[in-house]
Amino acid sequence: MRGASPDLVRRALAERDPLPGTAGFAGELDGRLVRDVLGRQPLFSERADPARWSFDHRDLDDPVAVPAGRARGTAGEAAGDDERVWSLPDPPAATDRDAALDRVRDAVFESVRSVDDDGLAVAFSGGVDSAVVAAGVPDVPCYVAGFEGSHDVAAAHEAAAAMDRDLTVVELTHEALERAVPEIVAALGRTNPMDVQIVLPLYLLAERVAADGYDRLAVGQGADELFGGYAKVQKAPDDPRVEADTVRGAAREMILTLPDQLERDLLVLRAAGVDPVAPLLHDRVVSAALPLPGELLVDGDRRKVALREAASGVLPESVAEADKKAVQYGTYASRELDRLARQAGFKRRMENHVQQYVESLVE
């Protein structure tokens, strides 16, 4: 069992407690494979023989992921059957603004300050998410990846200076992208270009971190989903990318996408040689975020209101309020992968031209 003790998971199963005080878990327990409600640890079993399982799909011939919040039988008539054992809580919206903010502040900083800094580095983009994580481990080195002139590199330099932190820049190159793509595809088992673009800078940053002697990487994953960081949440219900008719409902939709995203990110980071540490995805932070009303998620053009308010007493204002681009755009990974595809003859007029290029690199 990864991420929690067997006794704690047994208790969570018996009580149907989806948030029992962990940062996620998965593994085998009493003849079943179990994965926490947000899928913070990936878990796979062999399609024809669920008793064969692994945390890495590459160890299996025909792997099938255990869905988040499920228990999968490994033997007998229940072999291969998935039972939902945990569901994400859906509490009513908090009505006391100050109490809700206090709860977020306490949960966030207890989580980031509880991180063991042994062998740890921080993935630092200069946004509030990674800056909050970095603030919890003040003696840990910070790293940012990006092409020369990219938004993330500039933002990380500014934030590191404001926080008086050392920063290592991992400069991305076309050669690095071409080398990394087949390795990422092998780790993921998929060639979806959006997934590849998202994890390219993370993978190359993690490789550098591992080469520098660190084996754990602290990341800000989960903050955008939990605290309303997406433009499509801000624009709800007018954005066709969400079904919800409220900001709060749209944020919940994003939280429910976490299992697939976290599986992707964790597999890639481990393939690069580090274990991820995501303190903003601890159960205490999730529990504090779920009741937030819409106005503490988005207020006009300001997203992640509660997280920024929580950070305001700890981070410089310029960092707490900094805008952030999605990693594939802020690092130029998406733009430059598209450029490489076109240079290789995969023009934009061709259907799925970037995916065709990615697939050509792994043939």
Coordinates of C-alpha atoms in Angstrom, one line a residue:
M1 CA 0.0 0.0 0.0
R2 CA 1.4 3.4 -1.0
G3 CA 0.5 6.6 0.7
A4 CA -1.2 5.3 3.8
S5 CA -1.1 2.4 6.3
P6 CA -3.3 -0.6 5.7
D7 CA -5.1 0.0 9.0
L8 CA -6.0 3.5 8.0
V9 CA -7.3 2.3 4.6
R10 CA -9.3 -0.5 6.3
R11 CA -10.9 2.1 8.5
A12 CA -11.7 4.4 5.6
L13 CA -13.3 1.5 3.8
A14 CA -15.3 0.4 6.8
E15 CA -16.5 4.0 7.4
R16 CA -16.8 4.9 3.7
D17 CA -14.7 7.9 4.5
P18 CA -13.4 9.4 1.3
L19 CA -11.0 11.9 2.9
P20 CA -9.4 10.1 5.9
G21 CA -6.4 12.4 6.3
T22 CA -3.9 11.3 3.6
A23 CA -2.3 12.7 0.5
G24 CA -3.7 9.8 -1.5
F25 CA -3.1 6.0 -1.5
A26 CA -3.4 2.9 -3.7
G27 CA -2.5 -0.7 -3.4
E28 CA -3.7 -4.2 -2.5
L29 CA -5.6 -4.8 0.7
D30 CA -7.3 -7.9 1.8
G31 CA -7.8 -9.3 -1.7
R32 CA -8.8 -6.1 -3.3
L33 CA -7.0 -3.3 -5.1
V34 CA -8.0 0.1 -3.8
R35 CA -7.4 3.6 -5.1
D36 CA -8.3 6.8 -3.2
V37 CA -11.2 9.1 -4.2
L38 CA -9.0 11.5 -6.2
G39 CA -6.7 8.9 -7.7
R40 CA -3.6 10.5 -6.3
Q41 CA -1.7 7.3 -6.8
P42 CA -2.0 5.3 -10.1
L43 CA -2.8 1.6 -9.9
F44 CA -3.2 -1.0 -12.7
S45 CA -4.0 -4.7 -12.9
E46 CA -3.7 -7.2 -15.7
R47 CA -7.0 -7.4 -17.7
A48 CA -7.1 -11.2 -17.7
D49 CA -5.6 -11.7 -14.2
P50 CA -6.4 -8.9 -11.8
A51 CA -4.2 -10.6 -9.1
R52 CA -1.3 -9.3 -11.2
W53 CA -1.0 -5.6 -10.5
S54 CA 1.4 -2.7 -10.4
F55 CA 1.7 1.0 -9.8
D56 CA 3.3 1.2 -13.4
H57 CA 1.3 0.0 -16.4
R58 CA 4.5 -0.9 -18.1
D59 CA 5.0 -3.9 -15.8
L60 CA 1.8 -5.5 -17.2
D61 CA 0.9 -7.0 -20.6
D62 CA -2.6 -5.6 -20.8
P63 CA -3.1 -3.1 -18.0
V64 CA -6.4 -1.7 -16.9
A65 CA -6.4 1.3 -14.5
V66 CA -8.3 1.0 -11.2
P67 CA -10.6 4.0 -11.2
A68 CA -10.4 6.5 -8.4
G69 CA -12.6 5.7 -5.4
R70 CA -13.0 2.1 -6.4
A71 CA -12.0 -1.3 -5.0
R72 CA -11.3 -4.1 -7.6
G73 CA -11.6 -7.8 -6.7
T74 CA -8.5 -9.9 -7.5
A75 CA -9.9 -13.4 -7.1
G76 CA -13.0 -15.5 -7.3
E77 CA -16.3 -14.4 -8.8
A78 CA -15.4 -10.7 -8.0
A79 CA -12.1 -10.8 -9.9
G80 CA -11.9 -7.7 -12.1
D81 CA -15.1 -6.2 -10.7
D82 CA -14.9 -2.6 -9.6
E83 CA -17.0 -1.4 -6.7
R84 CA -17.3 2.3 -5.9
V85 CA -16.3 2.6 -2.2
W86 CA -15.7 6.4 -2.0
S87 CA -17.3 9.4 -3.6
L88 CA -16.1 13.0 -3.5
P89 CA -18.1 14.8 -0.8
D90 CA -20.5 17.5 -2.0
P91 CA -21.0 19.8 1.0
P92 CA -23.2 22.9 0.9
A93 CA -21.5 26.2 0.2
A94 CA -20.0 27.9 3.3
T95 CA -21.9 31.0 4.4
D96 CA -19.2 32.4 6.8
R97 CA -16.6 34.0 4.5
D98 CA -14.0 34.6 7.2
A99 CA -14.3 31.1 8.6
A100 CA -14.0 29.6 5.2
L101 CA -10.9 31.6 4.5
D102 CA -9.4 30.7 7.9
R103 CA -10.0 27.0 7.1
V104 CA -8.3 27.2 3.8
R105 CA -5.3 29.2 5.2
D106 CA -4.8 26.7 8.0
A107 CA -5.1 23.7 5.8
V108 CA -2.8 25.0 3.1
F109 CA 0.0 26.1 5.4
E110 CA -0.2 23.1 7.6
S111 CA 0.2 20.9 4.5
V112 CA 3.1 22.8 2.9
R113 CA 4.9 23.2 6.2
S114 CA 4.6 19.5 7.0
V115 CA 6.6 18.5 3.9
D116 CA 9.9 16.8 4.7
D117 CA 12.5 18.7 2.7
D118 CA 15.1 15.8 2.6
G119 CA 16.0 15.2 -1.0
L120 CA 13.4 17.7 -2.1
A121 CA 13.3 20.4 -4.9
V122 CA 10.4 22.6 -5.9
A123 CA 8.9 23.0 -9.4
F124 CA 8.5 26.8 -9.4
S125 CA 6.6 28.7 -12.1
G126 CA 6.2 32.0 -10.2
G127 CA 2.5 31.5 -9.8
V128 CA 0.7 31.5 -6.4
D129 CA 0.4 27.7 -6.4
S130 CA 4.1 26.8 -6.6
A131 CA 5.0 29.9 -4.5
V132 CA 2.8 28.7 -1.6
V133 CA 4.5 25.3 -1.8
A134 CA 7.9 26.9 -1.9
A135 CA 7.1 29.1 1.1
G136 CA 6.5 25.9 3.2
V137 CA 10.0 24.6 2.5
P138 CA 12.2 27.8 2.6
D139 CA 15.6 26.0 2.3
V140 CA 14.7 23.9 -0.7
P141 CA 16.0 24.8 -4.2
C142 CA 13.5 26.0 -6.9
Y143 CA 13.5 25.0 -10.5
V144 CA 11.7 26.3 -13.6
A145 CA 11.6 25.0 -17.1
G146 CA 10.9 26.9 -20.3
F147 CA 12.2 28.1 -23.6
E148 CA 14.2 31.3 -23.6
G149 CA 11.9 34.3 -23.3
S150 CA 8.9 32.3 -22.1
H151 CA 6.4 33.6 -19.6
D152 CA 7.1 31.0 -16.9
V153 CA 10.8 31.7 -16.8
A154 CA 10.3 35.4 -16.5
A155 CA 7.6 35.0 -13.9
A156 CA 9.7 32.6 -11.9
H157 CA 12.7 35.0 -11.9
E158 CA 10.5 37.8 -10.6
A159 CA 8.9 35.7 -7.9
A160 CA 12.2 34.2 -6.8
A161 CA 13.7 37.6 -6.5
A162 CA 10.6 38.8 -4.5
M163 CA 10.9 35.8 -2.2
D164 CA 14.7 35.9 -2.0
R165 CA 15.0 32.3 -3.4
D166 CA 17.6 30.7 -5.5
L167 CA 16.3 29.6 -8.9
T168 CA 17.7 27.1 -11.4
V169 CA 16.4 27.5 -15.0
V170 CA 16.1 24.4 -17.1
E171 CA 16.2 25.9 -20.6
L172 CA 14.2 23.8 -23.1
T173 CA 15.5 23.2 -26.6
H174 CA 14.1 21.5 -29.7
E175 CA 16.6 18.7 -29.3
A176 CA 15.4 18.1 -25.7
L177 CA 11.8 17.9 -26.8
E178 CA 12.5 15.5 -29.6
R179 CA 14.5 13.2 -27.2
A180 CA 11.9 13.4 -24.5
V181 CA 8.7 12.7 -26.5
P182 CA 9.3 9.0 -27.0
E183 CA 10.3 8.6 -23.3
I184 CA 7.1 10.4 -22.3
V185 CA 4.9 8.3 -24.6
A186 CA 6.4 5.2 -23.1
A187 CA 5.7 6.3 -19.6
L188 CA 2.1 7.3 -20.4
G189 CA 1.2 4.7 -22.9
R190 CA -0.5 7.4 -25.0
T191 CA 0.3 9.9 -27.8
N192 CA -2.4 12.5 -27.1
P193 CA -0.6 15.8 -28.0
M194 CA -2.2 17.8 -25.2
D195 CA -1.0 15.4 -22.6
V196 CA 2.5 15.3 -24.1
Q197 CA 2.7 19.1 -24.3
I198 CA 1.6 19.5 -20.7
V199 CA 4.2 17.1 -19.3
L200 CA 7.1 17.9 -21.5
P201 CA 8.4 20.8 -19.4
L202 CA 7.7 18.9 -16.2
Y203 CA 9.6 15.8 -17.4
L204 CA 12.6 17.8 -18.5
L205 CA 12.6 19.8 -15.3
A206 CA 12.3 16.6 -13.2
E207 CA 15.2 15.0 -15.2
R208 CA 17.4 17.9 -14.2
V209 CA 16.3 17.8 -10.6
A210 CA 17.2 14.1 -10.5
A211 CA 20.6 14.7 -12.2
D212 CA 21.3 17.3 -9.5
G213 CA 20.8 14.7 -6.8
Y214 CA 17.3 15.2 -5.6
D215 CA 14.7 12.4 -5.6
R216 CA 11.5 14.2 -4.7
L217 CA 9.8 17.1 -6.4
A218 CA 7.3 19.4 -4.7
V219 CA 4.6 20.6 -7.1
G220 CA 1.5 22.8 -6.9
Q221 CA -0.8 20.3 -8.6
G222 CA -4.5 20.5 -7.6
A223 CA -4.7 24.2 -6.8
D224 CA -6.3 25.2 -10.1
E225 CA -9.0 22.5 -9.8
L226 CA -9.7 23.0 -6.1
F227 CA -9.7 26.8 -6.0
G228 CA -11.2 27.8 -9.4
G229 CA -8.1 28.6 -11.4
Y230 CA -9.5 27.8 -14.9
A231 CA -10.9 30.4 -17.3
K232 CA -13.7 28.0 -18.1
V233 CA -14.7 28.0 -14.4
Q234 CA -14.6 31.8 -14.3
K235 CA -16.9 32.0 -17.4
A236 CA -19.4 29.5 -16.2
P237 CA -22.2 29.0 -17.3
D238 CA -21.3 30.7 -20.6
D239 CA -18.3 28.6 -21.5
P240 CA -19.3 25.5 -23.5
R241 CA -16.4 23.5 -22.0
V242 CA -18.3 23.1 -18.7
E243 CA -21.8 21.7 -18.1
A244 CA -22.4 23.4 -14.8
D245 CA -24.5 26.6 -14.6
T246 CA -22.5 28.0 -11.6
V247 CA -18.9 28.8 -10.9
R248 CA -19.0 26.4 -8.0
G249 CA -20.4 23.6 -10.1
A250 CA -17.8 24.2 -12.8
A251 CA -15.1 24.0 -10.2
R252 CA -16.4 20.7 -9.0
E253 CA -16.3 19.4 -12.6
M254 CA -12.6 20.3 -12.7
I255 CA -11.9 18.5 -9.4
L256 CA -13.5 15.4 -10.9
T257 CA -10.9 15.5 -13.8
L258 CA -8.0 15.1 -11.3
P259 CA -7.6 11.3 -11.4
D260 CA -6.7 11.3 -15.1
Q261 CA -4.4 14.3 -14.8
L262 CA -2.6 13.0 -11.7
E263 CA -2.1 9.6 -13.2
R264 CA -0.4 11.3 -16.2
D265 CA 1.8 13.6 -14.1
L266 CA 2.9 11.0 -11.6
L267 CA 3.8 8.4 -14.2
V268 CA 5.9 11.0 -16.1
L269 CA 7.7 12.3 -13.0
R270 CA 8.5 8.8 -11.8
A271 CA 9.9 8.0 -15.2
A272 CA 12.1 11.1 -14.9
G273 CA 13.5 9.8 -11.7
V274 CA 11.7 11.7 -8.9
D275 CA 8.7 11.1 -6.7
P276 CA 6.1 14.0 -6.7
V277 CA 5.0 15.6 -3.5
A278 CA 1.7 17.5 -3.9
P279 CA 0.8 19.1 -0.5
L280 CA -2.1 21.1 -2.0
L281 CA -3.8 17.8 -2.7
H282 CA -3.8 16.6 0.9
D283 CA -7.2 15.6 2.3
R284 CA -7.2 18.6 4.7
V285 CA -6.9 21.0 1.8
V286 CA -9.5 19.2 -0.3
S287 CA -11.9 19.3 2.7
A288 CA -11.3 23.0 3.1
A289 CA -11.8 23.8 -0.6
L290 CA -15.0 21.8 -1.3
P291 CA -17.4 24.1 0.6
L292 CA -16.0 27.3 -0.9
P293 CA -18.8 29.5 -2.3
G294 CA -18.4 30.8 -5.9
E295 CA -17.3 34.2 -4.8
L296 CA -14.3 32.7 -3.0
L297 CA -13.3 30.9 -6.2
V298 CA -13.8 33.7 -8.7
D299 CA -14.5 37.4 -8.2
G300 CA -14.6 39.2 -11.5
D301 CA -11.3 38.7 -13.2
R302 CA -9.6 37.3 -10.1
R303 CA -9.5 33.5 -9.9
K304 CA -8.4 31.3 -6.9
V305 CA -9.7 34.0 -4.6
A306 CA -9.5 31.9 -1.4
L307 CA -5.9 30.6 -2.1
R308 CA -4.7 34.2 -2.9
E309 CA -6.3 35.5 0.3
A310 CA -4.7 32.7 2.3
A311 CA -1.3 33.5 0.7
S312 CA -1.5 37.2 1.1
G313 CA 0.1 37.3 4.6
V314 CA 2.9 35.0 3.6
L315 CA 3.8 35.8 0.0
P316 CA 4.7 39.2 -1.5
E317 CA 1.6 40.7 -3.0
S318 CA 3.1 40.6 -6.5
V319 CA 3.5 36.8 -6.2
A320 CA 0.2 36.1 -4.4
E321 CA -1.7 38.0 -7.2
A322 CA 0.4 36.9 -10.2
D323 CA -1.4 35.6 -13.3
K324 CA -0.3 32.2 -14.5
K325 CA -0.5 30.6 -17.9
A326 CA -1.1 26.9 -18.5
V327 CA 2.2 25.1 -18.3
Q328 CA 2.2 24.1 -22.0
Y329 CA 1.8 27.7 -23.0
G330 CA 3.7 29.5 -20.3
T331 CA 6.8 27.4 -21.2
Y332 CA 6.3 27.6 -25.0
A333 CA 6.3 23.8 -25.0
S334 CA 3.1 23.7 -27.1
R335 CA 4.2 26.3 -29.5
E336 CA 7.6 24.7 -30.1
L337 CA 6.3 21.2 -30.5
D338 CA 3.9 22.5 -33.1
R339 CA 6.8 24.2 -34.8
L340 CA 8.8 20.9 -34.8
A341 CA 5.8 19.1 -36.3
R342 CA 5.5 21.6 -39.1
Q343 CA 9.3 21.5 -39.8
A344 CA 9.0 17.7 -40.1
G345 CA 6.3 18.1 -42.8
F346 CA 3.2 17.7 -40.6
K347 CA 1.4 20.9 -41.6
R348 CA -1.5 22.4 -39.8
R349 CA -3.9 21.6 -42.6
M350 CA -3.3 17.9 -41.8
E351 CA -5.7 16.3 -39.3
N352 CA -4.1 16.0 -35.9
H353 CA -0.8 17.1 -37.3
V354 CA 1.0 17.3 -33.9
Q355 CA -0.2 13.9 -32.9
Q356 CA 1.0 12.5 -36.2
Y357 CA 4.4 14.0 -35.5
V358 CA 4.5 12.6 -31.9
E359 CA 3.6 9.2 -33.3
S360 CA 6.4 9.5 -35.9
L361 CA 8.9 10.0 -33.1
V362 CA 8.0 6.7 -31.4
E363 CA 7.8 4.5 -34.5

